[in-house]
mmCIF file of C-alpha atoms in Angstrom:
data_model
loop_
_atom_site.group_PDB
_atom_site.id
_atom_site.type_symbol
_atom_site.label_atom_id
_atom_site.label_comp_id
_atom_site.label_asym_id
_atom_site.label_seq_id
_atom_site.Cartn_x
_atom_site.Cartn_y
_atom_site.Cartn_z
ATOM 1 C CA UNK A 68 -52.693 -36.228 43.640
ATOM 2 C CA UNK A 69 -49.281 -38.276 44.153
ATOM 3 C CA UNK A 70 -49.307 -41.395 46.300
ATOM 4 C CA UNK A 71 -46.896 -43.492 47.865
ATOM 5 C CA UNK A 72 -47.302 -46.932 49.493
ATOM 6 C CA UNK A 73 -45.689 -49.663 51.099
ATOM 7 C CA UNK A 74 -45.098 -53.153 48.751
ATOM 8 C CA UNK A 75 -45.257 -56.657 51.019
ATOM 9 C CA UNK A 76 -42.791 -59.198 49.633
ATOM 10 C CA UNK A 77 -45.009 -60.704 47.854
ATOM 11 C CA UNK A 78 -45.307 -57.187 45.822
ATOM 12 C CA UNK A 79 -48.941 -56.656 47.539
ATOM 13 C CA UNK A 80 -49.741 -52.714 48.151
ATOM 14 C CA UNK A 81 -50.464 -51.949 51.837
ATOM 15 C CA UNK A 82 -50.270 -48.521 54.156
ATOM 16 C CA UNK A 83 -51.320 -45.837 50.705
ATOM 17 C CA UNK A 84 -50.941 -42.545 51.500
ATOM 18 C CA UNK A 85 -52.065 -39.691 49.427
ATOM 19 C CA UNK A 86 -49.163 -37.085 49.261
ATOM 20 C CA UNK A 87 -50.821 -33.683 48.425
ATOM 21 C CA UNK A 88 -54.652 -32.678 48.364
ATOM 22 C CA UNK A 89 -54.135 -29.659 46.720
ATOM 23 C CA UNK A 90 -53.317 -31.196 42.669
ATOM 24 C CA UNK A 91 -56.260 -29.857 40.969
ATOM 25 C CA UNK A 92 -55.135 -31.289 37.143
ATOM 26 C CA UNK A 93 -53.320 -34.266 36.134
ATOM 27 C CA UNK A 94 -50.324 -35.549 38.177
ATOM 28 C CA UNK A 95 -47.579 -37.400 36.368
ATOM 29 C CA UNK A 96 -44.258 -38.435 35.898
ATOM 30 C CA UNK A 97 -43.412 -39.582 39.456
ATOM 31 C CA UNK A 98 -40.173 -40.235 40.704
ATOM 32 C CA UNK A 99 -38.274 -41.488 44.342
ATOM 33 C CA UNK A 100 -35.101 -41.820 45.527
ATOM 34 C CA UNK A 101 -34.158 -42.938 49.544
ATOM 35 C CA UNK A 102 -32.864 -39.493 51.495
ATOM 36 C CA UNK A 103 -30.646 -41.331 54.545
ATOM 37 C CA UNK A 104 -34.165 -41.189 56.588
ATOM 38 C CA UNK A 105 -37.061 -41.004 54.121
ATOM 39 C CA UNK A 106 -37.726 -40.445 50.456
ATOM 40 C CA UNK A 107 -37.721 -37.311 47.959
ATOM 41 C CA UNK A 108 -40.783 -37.707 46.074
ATOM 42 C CA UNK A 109 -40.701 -35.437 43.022
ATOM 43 C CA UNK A 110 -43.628 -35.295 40.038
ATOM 44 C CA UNK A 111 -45.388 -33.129 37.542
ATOM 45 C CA UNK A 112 -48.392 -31.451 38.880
ATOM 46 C CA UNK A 113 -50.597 -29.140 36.321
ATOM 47 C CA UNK A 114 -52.719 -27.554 39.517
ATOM 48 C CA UNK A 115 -52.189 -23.798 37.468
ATOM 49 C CA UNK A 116 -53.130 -24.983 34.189
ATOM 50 C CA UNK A 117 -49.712 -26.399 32.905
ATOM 51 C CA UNK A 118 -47.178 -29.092 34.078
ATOM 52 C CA UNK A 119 -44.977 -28.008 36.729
ATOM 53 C CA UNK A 120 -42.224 -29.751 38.792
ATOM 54 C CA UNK A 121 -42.684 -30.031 42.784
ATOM 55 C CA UNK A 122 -41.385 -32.283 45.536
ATOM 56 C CA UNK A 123 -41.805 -33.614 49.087
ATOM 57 C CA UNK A 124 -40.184 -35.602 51.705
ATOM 58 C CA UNK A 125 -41.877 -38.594 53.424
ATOM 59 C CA UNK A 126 -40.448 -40.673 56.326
ATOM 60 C CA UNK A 127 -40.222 -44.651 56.111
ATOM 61 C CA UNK A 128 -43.835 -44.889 57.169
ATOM 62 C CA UNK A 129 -44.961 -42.352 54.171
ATOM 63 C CA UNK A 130 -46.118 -39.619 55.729
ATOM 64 C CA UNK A 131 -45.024 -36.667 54.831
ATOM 65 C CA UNK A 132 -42.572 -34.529 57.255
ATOM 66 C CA UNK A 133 -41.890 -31.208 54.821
ATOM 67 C CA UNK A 134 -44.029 -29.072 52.394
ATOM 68 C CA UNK A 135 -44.574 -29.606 49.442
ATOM 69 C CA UNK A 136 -42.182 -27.524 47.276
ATOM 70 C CA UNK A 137 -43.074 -26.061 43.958
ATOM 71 C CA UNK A 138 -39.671 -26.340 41.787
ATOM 72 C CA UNK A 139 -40.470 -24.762 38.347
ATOM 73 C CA UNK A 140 -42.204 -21.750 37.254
ATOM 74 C CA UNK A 141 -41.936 -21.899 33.474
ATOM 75 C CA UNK A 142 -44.506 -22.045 30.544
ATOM 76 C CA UNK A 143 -45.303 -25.475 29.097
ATOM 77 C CA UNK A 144 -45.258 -29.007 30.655
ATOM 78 C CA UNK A 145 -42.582 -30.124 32.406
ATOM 79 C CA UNK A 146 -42.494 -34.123 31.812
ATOM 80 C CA UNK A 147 -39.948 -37.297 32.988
ATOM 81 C CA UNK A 148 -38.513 -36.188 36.527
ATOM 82 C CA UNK A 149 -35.391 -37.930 37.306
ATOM 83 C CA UNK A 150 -33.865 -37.593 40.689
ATOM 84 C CA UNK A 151 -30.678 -39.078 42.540
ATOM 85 C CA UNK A 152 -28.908 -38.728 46.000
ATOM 86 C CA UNK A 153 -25.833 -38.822 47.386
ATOM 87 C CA UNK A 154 -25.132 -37.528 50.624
ATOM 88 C CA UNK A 155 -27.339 -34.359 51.388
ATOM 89 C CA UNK A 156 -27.264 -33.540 47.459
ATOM 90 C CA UNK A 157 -30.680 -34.972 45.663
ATOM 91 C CA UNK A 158 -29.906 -33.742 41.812
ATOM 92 C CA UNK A 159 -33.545 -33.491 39.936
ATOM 93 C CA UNK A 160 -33.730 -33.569 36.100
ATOM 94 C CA UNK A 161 -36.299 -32.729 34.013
ATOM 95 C CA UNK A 162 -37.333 -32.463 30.319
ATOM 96 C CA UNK A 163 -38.707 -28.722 30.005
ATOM 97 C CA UNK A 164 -39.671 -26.830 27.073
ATOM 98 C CA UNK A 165 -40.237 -23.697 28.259
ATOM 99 C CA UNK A 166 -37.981 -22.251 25.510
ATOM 100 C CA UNK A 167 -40.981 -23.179 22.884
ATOM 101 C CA UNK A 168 -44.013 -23.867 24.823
ATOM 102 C CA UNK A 169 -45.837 -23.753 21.724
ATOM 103 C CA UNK A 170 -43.949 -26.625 19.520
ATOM 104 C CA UNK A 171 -43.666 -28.359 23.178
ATOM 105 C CA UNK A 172 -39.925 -29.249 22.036
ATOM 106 C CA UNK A 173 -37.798 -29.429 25.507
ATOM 107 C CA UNK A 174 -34.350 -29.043 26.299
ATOM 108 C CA UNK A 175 -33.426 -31.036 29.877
ATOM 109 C CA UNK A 176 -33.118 -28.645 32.881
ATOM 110 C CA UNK A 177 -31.457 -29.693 36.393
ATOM 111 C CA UNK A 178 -31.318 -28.171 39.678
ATOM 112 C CA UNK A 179 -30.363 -29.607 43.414
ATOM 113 C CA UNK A 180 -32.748 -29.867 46.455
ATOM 114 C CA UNK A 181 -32.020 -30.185 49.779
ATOM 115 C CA UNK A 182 -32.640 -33.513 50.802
ATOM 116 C CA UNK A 183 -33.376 -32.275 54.684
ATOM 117 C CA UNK A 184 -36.991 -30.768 53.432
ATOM 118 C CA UNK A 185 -36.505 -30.443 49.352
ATOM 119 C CA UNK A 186 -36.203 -27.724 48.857
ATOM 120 C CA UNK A 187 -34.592 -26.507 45.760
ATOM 121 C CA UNK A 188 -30.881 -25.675 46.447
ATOM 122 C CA UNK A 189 -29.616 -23.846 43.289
ATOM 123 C CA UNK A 190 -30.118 -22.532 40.415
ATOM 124 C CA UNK A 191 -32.160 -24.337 37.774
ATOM 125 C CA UNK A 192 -30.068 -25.145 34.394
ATOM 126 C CA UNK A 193 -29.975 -25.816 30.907
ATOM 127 C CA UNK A 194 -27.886 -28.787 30.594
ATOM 128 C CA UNK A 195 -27.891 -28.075 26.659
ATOM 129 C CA UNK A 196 -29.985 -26.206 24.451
ATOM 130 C CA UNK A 197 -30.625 -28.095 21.073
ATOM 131 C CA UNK A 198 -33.190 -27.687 18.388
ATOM 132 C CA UNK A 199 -34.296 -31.338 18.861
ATOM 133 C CA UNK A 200 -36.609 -31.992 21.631
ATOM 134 C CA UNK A 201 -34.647 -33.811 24.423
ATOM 135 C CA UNK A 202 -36.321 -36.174 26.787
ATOM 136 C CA UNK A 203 -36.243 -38.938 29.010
ATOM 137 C CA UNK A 204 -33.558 -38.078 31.716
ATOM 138 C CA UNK A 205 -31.681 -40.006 34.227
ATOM 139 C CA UNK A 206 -29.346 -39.755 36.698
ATOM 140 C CA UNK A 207 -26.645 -42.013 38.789
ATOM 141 C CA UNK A 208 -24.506 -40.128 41.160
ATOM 142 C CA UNK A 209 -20.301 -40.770 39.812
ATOM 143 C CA UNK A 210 -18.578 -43.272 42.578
ATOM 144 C CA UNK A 211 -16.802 -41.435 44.906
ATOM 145 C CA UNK A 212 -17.263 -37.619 44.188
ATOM 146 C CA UNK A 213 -19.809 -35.126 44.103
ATOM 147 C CA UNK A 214 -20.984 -35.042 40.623
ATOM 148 C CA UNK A 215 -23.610 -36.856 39.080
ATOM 149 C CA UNK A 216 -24.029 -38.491 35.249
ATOM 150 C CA UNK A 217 -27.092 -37.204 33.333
ATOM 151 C CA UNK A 218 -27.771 -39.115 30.292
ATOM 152 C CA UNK A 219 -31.348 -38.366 28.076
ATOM 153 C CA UNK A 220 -32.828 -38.864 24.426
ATOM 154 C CA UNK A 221 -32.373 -36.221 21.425
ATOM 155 C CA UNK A 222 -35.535 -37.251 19.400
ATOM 156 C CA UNK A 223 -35.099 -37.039 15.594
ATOM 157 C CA UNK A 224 -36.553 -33.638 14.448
ATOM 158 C CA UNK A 225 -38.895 -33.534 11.120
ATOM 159 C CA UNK A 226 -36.663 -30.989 8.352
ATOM 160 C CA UNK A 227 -33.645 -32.164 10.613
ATOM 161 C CA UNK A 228 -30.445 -33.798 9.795
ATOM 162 C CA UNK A 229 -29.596 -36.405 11.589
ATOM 163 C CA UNK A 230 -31.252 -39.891 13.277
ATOM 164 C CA UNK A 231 -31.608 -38.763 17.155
ATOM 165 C CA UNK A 232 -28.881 -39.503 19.570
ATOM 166 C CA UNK A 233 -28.490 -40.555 22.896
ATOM 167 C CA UNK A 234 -26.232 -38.264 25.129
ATOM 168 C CA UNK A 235 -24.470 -37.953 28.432
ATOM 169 C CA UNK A 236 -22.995 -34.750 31.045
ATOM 170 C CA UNK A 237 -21.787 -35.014 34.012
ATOM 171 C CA UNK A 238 -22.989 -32.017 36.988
ATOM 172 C CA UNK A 239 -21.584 -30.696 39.374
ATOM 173 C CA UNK A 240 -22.620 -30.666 43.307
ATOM 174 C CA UNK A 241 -24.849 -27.552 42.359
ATOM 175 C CA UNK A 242 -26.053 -29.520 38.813
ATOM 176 C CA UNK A 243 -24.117 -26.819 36.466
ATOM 177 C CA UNK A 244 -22.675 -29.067 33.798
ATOM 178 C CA UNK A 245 -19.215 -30.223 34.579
ATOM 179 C CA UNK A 246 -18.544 -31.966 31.605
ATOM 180 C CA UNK A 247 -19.677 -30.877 28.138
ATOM 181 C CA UNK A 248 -22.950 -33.151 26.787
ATOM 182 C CA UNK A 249 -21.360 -35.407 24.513
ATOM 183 C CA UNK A 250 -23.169 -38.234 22.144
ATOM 184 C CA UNK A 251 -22.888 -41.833 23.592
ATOM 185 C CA UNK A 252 -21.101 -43.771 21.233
ATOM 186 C CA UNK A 253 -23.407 -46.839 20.486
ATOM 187 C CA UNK A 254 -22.786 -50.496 19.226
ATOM 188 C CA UNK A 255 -24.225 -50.172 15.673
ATOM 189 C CA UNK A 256 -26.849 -48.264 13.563
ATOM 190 C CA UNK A 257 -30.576 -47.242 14.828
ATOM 191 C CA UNK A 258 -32.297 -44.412 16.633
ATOM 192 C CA UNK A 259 -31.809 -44.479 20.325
ATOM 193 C CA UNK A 260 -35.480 -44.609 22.112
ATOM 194 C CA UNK A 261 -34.623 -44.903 25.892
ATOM 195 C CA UNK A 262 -31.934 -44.995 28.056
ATOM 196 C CA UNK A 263 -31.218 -46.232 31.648
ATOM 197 C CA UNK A 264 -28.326 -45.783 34.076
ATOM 198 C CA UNK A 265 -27.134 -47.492 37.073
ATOM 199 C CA UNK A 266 -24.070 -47.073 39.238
ATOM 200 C CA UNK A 267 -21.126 -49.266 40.275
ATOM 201 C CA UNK A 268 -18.464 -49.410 42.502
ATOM 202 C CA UNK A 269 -15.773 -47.887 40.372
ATOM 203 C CA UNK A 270 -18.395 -47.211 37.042
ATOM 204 C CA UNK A 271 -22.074 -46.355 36.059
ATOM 205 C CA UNK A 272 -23.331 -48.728 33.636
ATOM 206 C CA UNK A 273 -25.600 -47.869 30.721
ATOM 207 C CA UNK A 274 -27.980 -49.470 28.934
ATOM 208 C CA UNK A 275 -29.536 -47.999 25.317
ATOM 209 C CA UNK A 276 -32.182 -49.553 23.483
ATOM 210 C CA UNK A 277 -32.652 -48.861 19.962
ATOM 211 C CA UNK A 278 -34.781 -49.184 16.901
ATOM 212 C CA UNK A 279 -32.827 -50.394 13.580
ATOM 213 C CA UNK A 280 -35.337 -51.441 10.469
ATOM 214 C CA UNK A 281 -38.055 -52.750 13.120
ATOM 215 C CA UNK A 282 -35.882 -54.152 15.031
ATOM 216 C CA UNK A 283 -35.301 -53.098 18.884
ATOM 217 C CA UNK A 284 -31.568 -53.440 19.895
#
């Protein structure tokens, strides 16, 4: 199952804690973000035979003070959890492709938790449904409001037009989509593999690497 643990300054790994005993199959795609008191821990768990989304809270010494909440019900394997907080919002992202389970291409889904006990808070949501498979989420909460920017990876699709794009939404304080996806304009030519976001006092900085003729960008 999960785990969580305490790094020294020296970047040592003391106090582990296991998270859940009940994970049964693979456990991936963790992700954290600090709560005010403690952490929401979300991952992938495939305990009932396929990848779905649950979460947890754990105080500053790890343990965990609220059940573990299942998130998604869906067919297919949920992959590359995102969270963010502000306030008592946590927004969770996640690439999902219960749409074609079979072909395993995902369109990104959001909901909100409760960052009290996560538990989920609202309805889950398509942020766009596109024939390309859409990974890779992440999330920074805008500066000073209650909306958060969602940025992820359209993959090029084989019998497709097009090279793949990198795009960008912004939710609302219940994660339905507040701003229409749009494609993040990039410096120059090349398919956009992964994408990372970070917020700033008045901004939220992005950074986009790409591949151009063997050359990462």
């Amino acid at each position: 199952g999960p785990r969580a643990c305490h790094l020294d300054r020296t970047g040592r790994r003391n106090n582990e804690v296991q998270l859940t005993t009940q994970a049964k199959g693979d456990v991936s795609s963790v992700a954290i973000a600090w709560a005010g008191n403690g952490w929401i821990v979300a991952w992938v768990d495939a305990r009932d035979g396929n990848g779905e989304v649950y979460a947890t809270k754990i105080d500053r010494d790890l343990k965990r003070i609220a059940r573990e909440e299942r998130i998604t019900s869906a067919p297919g394997d949920a992959a590359d959890v995102a969270l963010a907080v502000r306030g008592n919002i946590a927004w969770l992202a996640w690439s999902d492709p219960r749409e074609s389970p079979g072909e395993g291409l995902a369109d990104i889904y959001a909901t909100t938790l409760r960052t009290l006990d996560a538990k989920r808070a609202g309805d889950e949501v398509r942020v766009l449904a596109t024939a390309p498979h859409s990974r890779s989420p992440q999330l920074a909460p805008v500066p000073n409001a209650d909306a958060v920017v969602v940025a992820w990876i359209e993959d090029a699709s084989t019998g497709l037009e097009g090279p793949g794009a990198a795009m960008v939404s912004v939710l609302d304080r219940s994660a339905h989509v507040l701003r229409a996806p749009t494609t993040l304009p990039l410096a120059g030519a090349g398919l956009p593999t992964s994408i990372g976001l970070a917020p700033a006092q008045e901004a939220i900085r992005a950074i986009v690497t790409r591949s151009n003729q063997g050359n990462i960008t």
